[in-house]
Amino acid sequence: MSLADFFRAAPPDVAVEIDHGHVGAARIVWRGGQAVVAAHASEALPEGAVVPSLATPNIADVPLVSQAVGRVLAQLGTRPARVALVVPDTVAKVSLLKLETVPPRAADLHEIVRWQIRKSAPFPMEQALLSLTPGARSPDGAHELVVSLARTDVIQQYEQACLMAGAHAGLVDIATFGVINGILAGQSAPAGDWLLVHVTDAYLTLAVVRDRALLFFRNRGEDAEGSLADLIHQTAMYYEDRLQGSGFARVIMVGAARLPGGADHVRKGLEERLNIGVEAVDPRGAAALVDRIGASPDLLDMLSPLVGMLLREGKAA
């Protein structure tokens, strides 16, 4: 689930997240086949420095954000030439597209998808960066694709912020996909149908996954109408009626620790609506921490998309 091609060389060992309120980064090393978060850092951004949006430029002052990226990278104890980059969910439109047959050539597949989605695209396809990932296989044998669409110039702003800090961002993905990949890379990856709830103070994303296949994805920005309860209700109804869902085996929440008041009030509301316990995401199931003592909920939330980005080569959702 990427907005850029995979690296052909060895994947990077550093990931950077540029969000509306902060820049975060993490570096992993491998010890005896176990991924370990060797270093991490985060720095708050001034209000308005990054304004995530699907259709308009996101970063008014790229050098300012680049300076924050440089300072965060300097705290990792290394100066990476390449990084994986996490961007906000709201910079991309994610949809699920069903095809009866999939052509063998990637170029032909991209042309078919571009033709299929051109009318619903929020901007001209000539301005679009398109990424395709295999989704679920339907009972009738049709193929479902996860289609990510973003404006090229918007993604280039985030990439430029990294490049000006001396790091090439060759792999770019949205935050929720990073979290999903991190969960699937963990030692206790969910089985059956499970729901990811990604809550931030700028947007809310819900993703329904069946084993490892994405079935449903919905994102709502802070300026959209409706509450979390409304979106959960709509998602549950869609899951039951359209996806033939028989109940979530697990519900996992990420991001709420950064909200005022913490995650407890959000968790209680979800548990009442879904009638199931809600777990907090824990990237330590996929990558151990060097500083295991004192891993706060806020730190675990910050690390989740970064760890998922760095482990996605063998654990892609």
mmCIF file of N, CA, C and O in Angstrom, residues 20-106:
data_model
loop_
_atom_site.group_PDB
_atom_site.id
_atom_site.type_symbol
_atom_site.label_atom_id
_atom_site.label_comp_id
_atom_site.label_asym_id
_atom_site.label_seq_id
_atom_site.Cartn_x
_atom_site.Cartn_y
_atom_site.Cartn_z
ATOM 1 N N HIS A 20 0.949 16.865 10.732
ATOM 2 C CA HIS A 20 0.602 18.279 10.859
ATOM 3 C C HIS A 20 1.178 18.913 12.115
ATOM 4 O O HIS A 20 1.422 20.115 12.147
ATOM 5 N N GLY A 21 1.431 18.090 13.140
ATOM 6 C CA GLY A 21 1.888 18.657 14.389
ATOM 7 C C GLY A 21 3.289 18.275 14.819
ATOM 8 O O GLY A 21 3.811 18.820 15.794
ATOM 9 N N HIS A 22 3.916 17.325 14.122
ATOM 10 C CA HIS A 22 5.231 16.881 14.568
ATOM 11 C C HIS A 22 5.991 16.198 13.442
ATOM 12 O O HIS A 22 5.409 15.778 12.441
ATOM 13 N N VAL A 23 7.293 16.085 13.651
ATOM 14 C CA VAL A 23 8.148 15.225 12.845
ATOM 15 C C VAL A 23 8.677 14.143 13.775
ATOM 16 O O VAL A 23 9.192 14.440 14.856
ATOM 17 N N GLY A 24 8.515 12.885 13.390
ATOM 18 C CA GLY A 24 9.029 11.774 14.176
ATOM 19 C C GLY A 24 9.943 10.915 13.320
ATOM 20 O O GLY A 24 9.847 10.928 12.086
ATOM 21 N N ALA A 25 10.832 10.184 13.956
ATOM 22 C CA ALA A 25 11.739 9.306 13.218
ATOM 23 C C ALA A 25 12.143 8.143 14.109
ATOM 24 O O ALA A 25 12.137 8.241 15.341
ATOM 25 N N ALA A 26 12.491 7.040 13.472
ATOM 26 C CA ALA A 26 12.962 5.855 14.195
ATOM 27 C C ALA A 26 13.968 5.122 13.324
ATOM 28 O O ALA A 26 13.881 5.139 12.085
ATOM 29 N N ARG A 27 14.919 4.478 13.986
ATOM 30 C CA ARG A 27 15.918 3.649 13.303
ATOM 31 C C ARG A 27 15.867 2.245 13.892
ATOM 32 O O ARG A 27 15.814 2.078 15.112
ATOM 33 N N ILE A 28 15.853 1.231 13.014
ATOM 34 C CA ILE A 28 15.863 -0.139 13.497
ATOM 35 C C ILE A 28 17.176 -0.825 13.124
ATOM 36 O O ILE A 28 17.820 -0.460 12.132
ATOM 37 N N VAL A 29 17.549 -1.776 13.937
ATOM 38 C CA VAL A 29 18.674 -2.664 13.654
ATOM 39 C C VAL A 29 18.167 -4.084 13.844
ATOM 40 O O VAL A 29 17.102 -4.317 14.426
ATOM 41 N N TRP A 30 18.929 -5.043 13.328
ATOM 42 C CA TRP A 30 18.541 -6.453 13.450
ATOM 43 C C TRP A 30 19.538 -7.163 14.355
ATOM 44 O O TRP A 30 20.748 -7.081 14.150
ATOM 45 N N ARG A 31 19.025 -7.852 15.352
ATOM 46 C CA ARG A 31 19.847 -8.591 16.299
ATOM 47 C C ARG A 31 19.304 -10.016 16.411
ATOM 48 O O ARG A 31 18.226 -10.237 16.972
ATOM 49 N N GLY A 32 20.050 -10.947 15.834
ATOM 50 C CA GLY A 32 19.617 -12.339 15.878
ATOM 51 C C GLY A 32 18.276 -12.573 15.234
ATOM 52 O O GLY A 32 17.483 -13.381 15.720
ATOM 53 N N GLY A 33 17.997 -11.868 14.138
ATOM 54 C CA GLY A 33 16.724 -12.025 13.443
ATOM 55 C C GLY A 33 15.586 -11.224 14.052
ATOM 56 O O GLY A 33 14.466 -11.272 13.532
ATOM 57 N N GLN A 34 15.841 -10.478 15.105
ATOM 58 C CA GLN A 34 14.828 -9.658 15.765
ATOM 59 C C GLN A 34 15.043 -8.186 15.433
ATOM 60 O O GLN A 34 16.140 -7.657 15.599
ATOM 61 N N ALA A 35 13.980 -7.535 14.946
ATOM 62 C CA ALA A 35 14.051 -6.094 14.716
ATOM 63 C C ALA A 35 14.029 -5.360 16.049
ATOM 64 O O ALA A 35 13.246 -5.697 16.941
ATOM 65 N N VAL A 36 14.895 -4.367 16.178
ATOM 66 C CA VAL A 36 14.998 -3.587 17.412
ATOM 67 C C VAL A 36 15.005 -2.105 17.055
ATOM 68 O O VAL A 36 15.745 -1.677 16.160
ATOM 69 N N VAL A 37 14.165 -1.336 17.733
ATOM 70 C CA VAL A 37 14.198 0.115 17.565
ATOM 71 C C VAL A 37 15.394 0.636 18.352
ATOM 72 O O VAL A 37 15.378 0.699 19.578
ATOM 73 N N ALA A 38 16.460 0.976 17.629
ATOM 74 C CA ALA A 38 17.703 1.385 18.269
ATOM 75 C C ALA A 38 17.685 2.840 18.703
ATOM 76 O O ALA A 38 18.405 3.225 19.637
ATOM 77 N N ALA A 39 16.887 3.675 18.015
ATOM 78 C CA ALA A 39 16.822 5.094 18.357
ATOM 79 C C ALA A 39 15.525 5.671 17.814
ATOM 80 O O ALA A 39 14.989 5.201 16.802
ATOM 81 N N HIS A 40 15.036 6.685 18.492
ATOM 82 C CA HIS A 40 13.837 7.371 18.032
ATOM 83 C C HIS A 40 13.879 8.809 18.507
ATOM 84 O O HIS A 40 14.569 9.142 19.486
ATOM 85 N N ALA A 41 13.154 9.674 17.813
ATOM 86 C CA ALA A 41 13.132 11.089 18.175
ATOM 87 C C ALA A 41 11.879 11.725 17.608
ATOM 88 O O ALA A 41 11.287 11.224 16.641
ATOM 89 N N SER A 42 11.476 12.832 18.209
ATOM 90 C CA SER A 42 10.289 13.551 17.756
ATOM 91 C C SER A 42 10.439 15.024 18.082
ATOM 92 O O SER A 42 11.072 15.382 19.089
ATOM 93 N N GLU A 43 9.898 15.866 17.232
ATOM 94 C CA GLU A 43 9.924 17.308 17.465
ATOM 95 C C GLU A 43 8.610 17.914 17.012
ATOM 96 O O GLU A 43 8.114 17.598 15.923
ATOM 97 N N ALA A 44 8.035 18.765 17.850
ATOM 98 C CA ALA A 44 6.787 19.433 17.500
ATOM 99 C C ALA A 44 7.025 20.458 16.396
ATOM 100 O O ALA A 44 8.095 21.072 16.311
ATOM 101 N N LEU A 45 6.013 20.629 15.554
ATOM 102 C CA LEU A 45 6.056 21.630 14.501
ATOM 103 C C LEU A 45 5.190 22.825 14.881
ATOM 104 O O LEU A 45 4.168 22.666 15.571
ATOM 105 N N PRO A 46 5.536 24.017 14.432
ATOM 106 C CA PRO A 46 4.673 25.173 14.684
ATOM 107 C C PRO A 46 3.304 24.976 14.038
ATOM 108 O O PRO A 46 3.178 24.313 13.001
ATOM 109 N N GLU A 47 2.300 25.542 14.661
ATOM 110 C CA GLU A 47 0.954 25.435 14.110
ATOM 111 C C GLU A 47 0.914 26.016 12.703
ATOM 112 O O GLU A 47 1.426 27.104 12.446
ATOM 113 N N GLY A 48 0.320 25.251 11.783
ATOM 114 C CA GLY A 48 0.206 25.700 10.405
ATOM 115 C C GLY A 48 1.385 25.359 9.525
ATOM 116 O O GLY A 48 1.341 25.627 8.314
ATOM 117 N N ALA A 49 2.445 24.773 10.091
ATOM 118 C CA ALA A 49 3.611 24.426 9.271
ATOM 119 C C ALA A 49 3.266 23.366 8.247
ATOM 120 O O ALA A 49 3.763 23.407 7.108
ATOM 121 N N VAL A 50 2.451 22.408 8.637
ATOM 122 C CA VAL A 50 1.969 21.362 7.735
ATOM 123 C C VAL A 50 0.450 21.316 7.855
ATOM 124 O O VAL A 50 -0.088 21.110 8.948
ATOM 125 N N VAL A 51 -0.229 21.499 6.734
ATOM 126 C CA VAL A 51 -1.692 21.450 6.702
ATOM 127 C C VAL A 51 -2.083 20.357 5.713
ATOM 128 O O VAL A 51 -2.194 20.598 4.510
ATOM 129 N N PRO A 52 -2.259 19.114 6.192
ATOM 130 C CA PRO A 52 -2.540 17.997 5.288
ATOM 131 C C PRO A 52 -3.818 18.217 4.493
ATOM 132 O O PRO A 52 -4.852 18.610 5.044
ATOM 133 N N SER A 53 -3.722 17.989 3.198
ATOM 134 C CA SER A 53 -4.862 18.192 2.318
ATOM 135 C C SER A 53 -4.691 17.337 1.073
ATOM 136 O O SER A 53 -3.565 17.073 0.641
ATOM 137 N N LEU A 54 -5.799 16.910 0.519
ATOM 138 C CA LEU A 54 -5.770 16.081 -0.681
ATOM 139 C C LEU A 54 -5.497 16.895 -1.939
ATOM 140 O O LEU A 54 -4.788 16.445 -2.834
ATOM 141 N N ALA A 55 -6.044 18.114 -2.004
ATOM 142 C CA ALA A 55 -6.070 18.826 -3.279
ATOM 143 C C ALA A 55 -5.267 20.110 -3.318
ATOM 144 O O ALA A 55 -5.221 20.773 -4.357
ATOM 145 N N THR A 56 -4.649 20.517 -2.209
ATOM 146 C CA THR A 56 -3.886 21.758 -2.199
ATOM 147 C C THR A 56 -2.511 21.509 -1.580
ATOM 148 O O THR A 56 -2.325 20.526 -0.861
ATOM 149 N N PRO A 57 -1.532 22.382 -1.848
ATOM 150 C CA PRO A 57 -0.213 22.222 -1.227
ATOM 151 C C PRO A 57 -0.320 22.137 0.293
ATOM 152 O O PRO A 57 -1.152 22.794 0.909
ATOM 153 N N ASN A 58 0.536 21.317 0.889
ATOM 154 C CA ASN A 58 0.455 21.028 2.325
ATOM 155 C C ASN A 58 1.465 21.797 3.158
ATOM 156 O O ASN A 58 1.254 21.987 4.353
ATOM 157 N N ILE A 59 2.589 22.182 2.557
ATOM 158 C CA ILE A 59 3.683 22.778 3.339
ATOM 159 C C ILE A 59 4.019 24.141 2.746
ATOM 160 O O ILE A 59 4.574 24.237 1.653
ATOM 161 N N ALA A 60 3.694 25.188 3.484
ATOM 162 C CA ALA A 60 3.947 26.543 2.989
ATOM 163 C C ALA A 60 5.428 26.890 3.038
ATOM 164 O O ALA A 60 5.925 27.632 2.191
ATOM 165 N N ASP A 61 6.142 26.367 4.040
ATOM 166 C CA ASP A 61 7.562 26.677 4.225
ATOM 167 C C ASP A 61 8.334 25.364 4.327
ATOM 168 O O ASP A 61 8.574 24.841 5.418
ATOM 169 N N VAL A 62 8.713 24.822 3.177
ATOM 170 C CA VAL A 62 9.412 23.532 3.154
ATOM 171 C C VAL A 62 10.741 23.600 3.898
ATOM 172 O O VAL A 62 11.077 22.674 4.645
ATOM 173 N N PRO A 63 11.561 24.663 3.744
ATOM 174 C CA PRO A 63 12.822 24.715 4.498
ATOM 175 C C PRO A 63 12.620 24.641 6.013
ATOM 176 O O PRO A 63 13.414 24.021 6.716
ATOM 177 N N LEU A 64 11.570 25.261 6.532
ATOM 178 C CA LEU A 64 11.313 25.200 7.970
ATOM 179 C C LEU A 64 11.073 23.759 8.417
ATOM 180 O O LEU A 64 11.629 23.309 9.425
ATOM 181 N N VAL A 65 10.229 23.041 7.677
ATOM 182 C CA VAL A 65 9.946 21.641 8.021
ATOM 183 C C VAL A 65 11.195 20.794 7.829
ATOM 184 O O VAL A 65 11.489 19.894 8.617
ATOM 185 N N SER A 66 11.976 21.101 6.789
ATOM 186 C CA SER A 66 13.206 20.361 6.545
ATOM 187 C C SER A 66 14.187 20.505 7.706
ATOM 188 O O SER A 66 14.878 19.547 8.069
ATOM 189 N N GLN A 67 14.242 21.671 8.292
ATOM 190 C CA GLN A 67 15.122 21.874 9.437
ATOM 191 C C GLN A 67 14.718 20.986 10.611
ATOM 192 O O GLN A 67 15.573 20.427 11.312
ATOM 193 N N ALA A 68 13.411 20.846 10.814
ATOM 194 C CA ALA A 68 12.931 19.957 11.866
ATOM 195 C C ALA A 68 13.292 18.511 11.557
ATOM 196 O O ALA A 68 13.695 17.752 12.445
ATOM 197 N N VAL A 69 13.154 18.124 10.282
ATOM 198 C CA VAL A 69 13.546 16.766 9.878
ATOM 199 C C VAL A 69 15.032 16.545 10.165
ATOM 200 O O VAL A 69 15.433 15.503 10.707
ATOM 201 N N GLY A 70 15.862 17.510 9.815
ATOM 202 C CA GLY A 70 17.293 17.381 10.047
ATOM 203 C C GLY A 70 17.640 17.234 11.517
ATOM 204 O O GLY A 70 18.492 16.423 11.894
ATOM 205 N N ARG A 71 16.975 18.016 12.374
ATOM 206 C CA ARG A 71 17.249 17.927 13.806
ATOM 207 C C ARG A 71 16.829 16.575 14.379
ATOM 208 O O ARG A 71 17.529 16.002 15.225
ATOM 209 N N VAL A 72 15.698 16.064 13.905
ATOM 210 C CA VAL A 72 15.226 14.760 14.384
ATOM 211 C C VAL A 72 16.170 13.654 13.926
ATOM 212 O O VAL A 72 16.529 12.761 14.704
ATOM 213 N N LEU A 73 16.589 13.704 12.672
ATOM 214 C CA LEU A 73 17.510 12.682 12.171
ATOM 215 C C LEU A 73 18.832 12.729 12.934
ATOM 216 O O LEU A 73 19.441 11.683 13.196
ATOM 217 N N ALA A 74 19.288 13.912 13.289
ATOM 218 C CA ALA A 74 20.559 14.043 14.007
ATOM 219 C C ALA A 74 20.497 13.348 15.364
ATOM 220 O O ALA A 74 21.521 12.870 15.875
ATOM 221 N N GLN A 75 19.316 13.259 15.950
ATOM 222 C CA GLN A 75 19.168 12.618 17.257
ATOM 223 C C GLN A 75 19.215 11.095 17.180
ATOM 224 O O GLN A 75 19.294 10.434 18.218
ATOM 225 N N LEU A 76 19.173 10.541 15.967
ATOM 226 C CA LEU A 76 19.186 9.085 15.818
ATOM 227 C C LEU A 76 20.591 8.504 15.855
ATOM 228 O O LEU A 76 20.764 7.283 15.832
ATOM 229 N N GLY A 77 21.602 9.358 15.859
ATOM 230 C CA GLY A 77 22.971 8.862 15.894
ATOM 231 C C GLY A 77 23.502 8.443 14.548
ATOM 232 O O GLY A 77 24.533 7.768 14.455
ATOM 233 N N THR A 78 22.820 8.829 13.470
ATOM 234 C CA THR A 78 23.257 8.480 12.125
ATOM 235 C C THR A 78 22.716 9.531 11.175
ATOM 236 O O THR A 78 21.755 10.238 11.503
ATOM 237 N N ARG A 79 23.323 9.622 10.008
ATOM 238 C CA ARG A 79 22.835 10.528 8.976
ATOM 239 C C ARG A 79 22.477 9.700 7.754
ATOM 240 O O ARG A 79 23.292 9.518 6.840
ATOM 241 N N PRO A 80 21.265 9.166 7.689
ATOM 242 C CA PRO A 80 20.907 8.263 6.600
ATOM 243 C C PRO A 80 20.803 8.989 5.267
ATOM 244 O O PRO A 80 20.306 10.118 5.199
ATOM 245 N N ALA A 81 21.270 8.337 4.222
ATOM 246 C CA ALA A 81 21.120 8.890 2.881
ATOM 247 C C ALA A 81 19.730 8.611 2.327
ATOM 248 O O ALA A 81 19.244 9.329 1.458
ATOM 249 N N ARG A 82 19.093 7.536 2.838
ATOM 250 C CA ARG A 82 17.745 7.160 2.382
ATOM 251 C C ARG A 82 16.861 6.926 3.596
ATOM 252 O O ARG A 82 17.307 6.413 4.619
ATOM 253 N N VAL A 83 15.605 7.285 3.458
ATOM 254 C CA VAL A 83 14.632 7.036 4.514
ATOM 255 C C VAL A 83 13.321 6.583 3.893
ATOM 256 O O VAL A 83 13.052 6.834 2.714
ATOM 257 N N ALA A 84 12.522 5.902 4.703
ATOM 258 C CA ALA A 84 11.117 5.663 4.365
ATOM 259 C C ALA A 84 10.316 6.807 4.970
ATOM 260 O O ALA A 84 10.634 7.288 6.064
ATOM 261 N N LEU A 85 9.307 7.248 4.272
ATOM 262 C CA LEU A 85 8.580 8.458 4.665
ATOM 263 C C LEU A 85 7.110 8.154 4.908
ATOM 264 O O LEU A 85 6.441 7.562 4.062
ATOM 265 N N VAL A 86 6.614 8.575 6.062
ATOM 266 C CA VAL A 86 5.203 8.432 6.427
ATOM 267 C C VAL A 86 4.545 9.798 6.318
ATOM 268 O O VAL A 86 5.033 10.781 6.879
ATOM 269 N N VAL A 87 3.423 9.861 5.606
ATOM 270 C CA VAL A 87 2.687 11.110 5.435
ATOM 271 C C VAL A 87 1.265 10.929 5.987
ATOM 272 O O VAL A 87 0.802 9.806 6.170
ATOM 273 N N PRO A 88 0.556 12.017 6.253
ATOM 274 C CA PRO A 88 -0.791 11.901 6.819
ATOM 275 C C PRO A 88 -1.760 11.194 5.874
ATOM 276 O O PRO A 88 -1.647 11.297 4.647
ATOM 277 N N ASP A 89 -2.724 10.503 6.458
ATOM 278 C CA ASP A 89 -3.728 9.792 5.655
ATOM 279 C C ASP A 89 -4.459 10.720 4.705
ATOM 280 O O ASP A 89 -4.850 10.314 3.593
ATOM 281 N N THR A 90 -4.684 11.952 5.126
ATOM 282 C CA THR A 90 -5.537 12.858 4.358
ATOM 283 C C THR A 90 -4.883 13.417 3.106
ATOM 284 O O THR A 90 -5.510 14.193 2.391
ATOM 285 N N VAL A 91 -3.645 13.043 2.792
ATOM 286 C CA VAL A 91 -3.043 13.491 1.539
ATOM 287 C C VAL A 91 -3.378 12.543 0.390
ATOM 288 O O VAL A 91 -3.052 12.833 -0.761
ATOM 289 N N ALA A 92 -4.008 11.421 0.691
ATOM 290 C CA ALA A 92 -4.301 10.428 -0.346
ATOM 291 C C ALA A 92 -5.766 10.007 -0.300
ATOM 292 O O ALA A 92 -6.385 9.985 0.769
ATOM 293 N N LYS A 93 -6.296 9.691 -1.454
ATOM 294 C CA LYS A 93 -7.617 9.066 -1.545
ATOM 295 C C LYS A 93 -7.405 7.575 -1.741
ATOM 296 O O LYS A 93 -6.747 7.153 -2.693
ATOM 297 N N VAL A 94 -7.944 6.780 -0.843
ATOM 298 C CA VAL A 94 -7.804 5.327 -0.910
ATOM 299 C C VAL A 94 -9.149 4.725 -1.269
ATOM 300 O O VAL A 94 -10.179 5.049 -0.664
ATOM 301 N N SER A 95 -9.159 3.854 -2.264
ATOM 302 C CA SER A 95 -10.391 3.187 -2.665
ATOM 303 C C SER A 95 -10.095 1.734 -3.004
ATOM 304 O O SER A 95 -8.946 1.344 -3.223
ATOM 305 N N LEU A 96 -11.152 0.943 -3.026
ATOM 306 C CA LEU A 96 -11.059 -0.474 -3.368
ATOM 307 C C LEU A 96 -11.757 -0.681 -4.707
ATOM 308 O O LEU A 96 -12.920 -0.313 -4.870
ATOM 309 N N LEU A 97 -11.038 -1.249 -5.641
ATOM 310 C CA LEU A 97 -11.540 -1.419 -7.002
ATOM 311 C C LEU A 97 -11.549 -2.890 -7.362
ATOM 312 O O LEU A 97 -10.540 -3.580 -7.209
ATOM 313 N N LYS A 98 -12.690 -3.375 -7.853
ATOM 314 C CA LYS A 98 -12.810 -4.773 -8.227
ATOM 315 C C LYS A 98 -12.645 -4.930 -9.738
ATOM 316 O O LYS A 98 -13.245 -4.196 -10.530
ATOM 317 N N LEU A 99 -11.799 -5.876 -10.139
ATOM 318 C CA LEU A 99 -11.579 -6.204 -11.542
ATOM 319 C C LEU A 99 -11.841 -7.680 -11.761
ATOM 320 O O LEU A 99 -11.415 -8.517 -10.962
ATOM 321 N N GLU A 100 -12.524 -7.994 -12.848
ATOM 322 C CA GLU A 100 -12.789 -9.400 -13.157
ATOM 323 C C GLU A 100 -11.504 -10.135 -13.509
ATOM 324 O O GLU A 100 -11.296 -11.278 -13.113
ATOM 325 N N THR A 101 -10.664 -9.475 -14.271
ATOM 326 C CA THR A 101 -9.370 -10.058 -14.632
ATOM 327 C C THR A 101 -8.295 -8.995 -14.477
ATOM 328 O O THR A 101 -8.557 -7.796 -14.615
ATOM 329 N N VAL A 102 -7.086 -9.429 -14.191
ATOM 330 C CA VAL A 102 -5.956 -8.527 -14.023
ATOM 331 C C VAL A 102 -4.941 -8.816 -15.122
ATOM 332 O O VAL A 102 -4.448 -9.942 -15.246
ATOM 333 N N PRO A 103 -4.624 -7.827 -15.966
ATOM 334 C CA PRO A 103 -3.646 -8.053 -17.035
ATOM 335 C C PRO A 103 -2.278 -8.353 -16.460
ATOM 336 O O PRO A 103 -1.923 -7.852 -15.382
ATOM 337 N N PRO A 104 -1.464 -9.143 -17.154
ATOM 338 C CA PRO A 104 -0.152 -9.514 -16.610
ATOM 339 C C PRO A 104 0.846 -8.364 -16.586
ATOM 340 O O PRO A 104 1.742 -8.350 -15.750
ATOM 341 N N ARG A 105 0.715 -7.407 -17.495
ATOM 342 C CA ARG A 105 1.653 -6.289 -17.542
ATOM 343 C C ARG A 105 1.211 -5.167 -16.608
ATOM 344 O O ARG A 105 0.066 -4.722 -16.644
ATOM 345 N N ALA A 106 2.150 -4.700 -15.773
ATOM 346 C CA ALA A 106 1.839 -3.645 -14.809
ATOM 347 C C ALA A 106 1.378 -2.368 -15.503
ATOM 348 O O ALA A 106 0.467 -1.678 -15.019
#
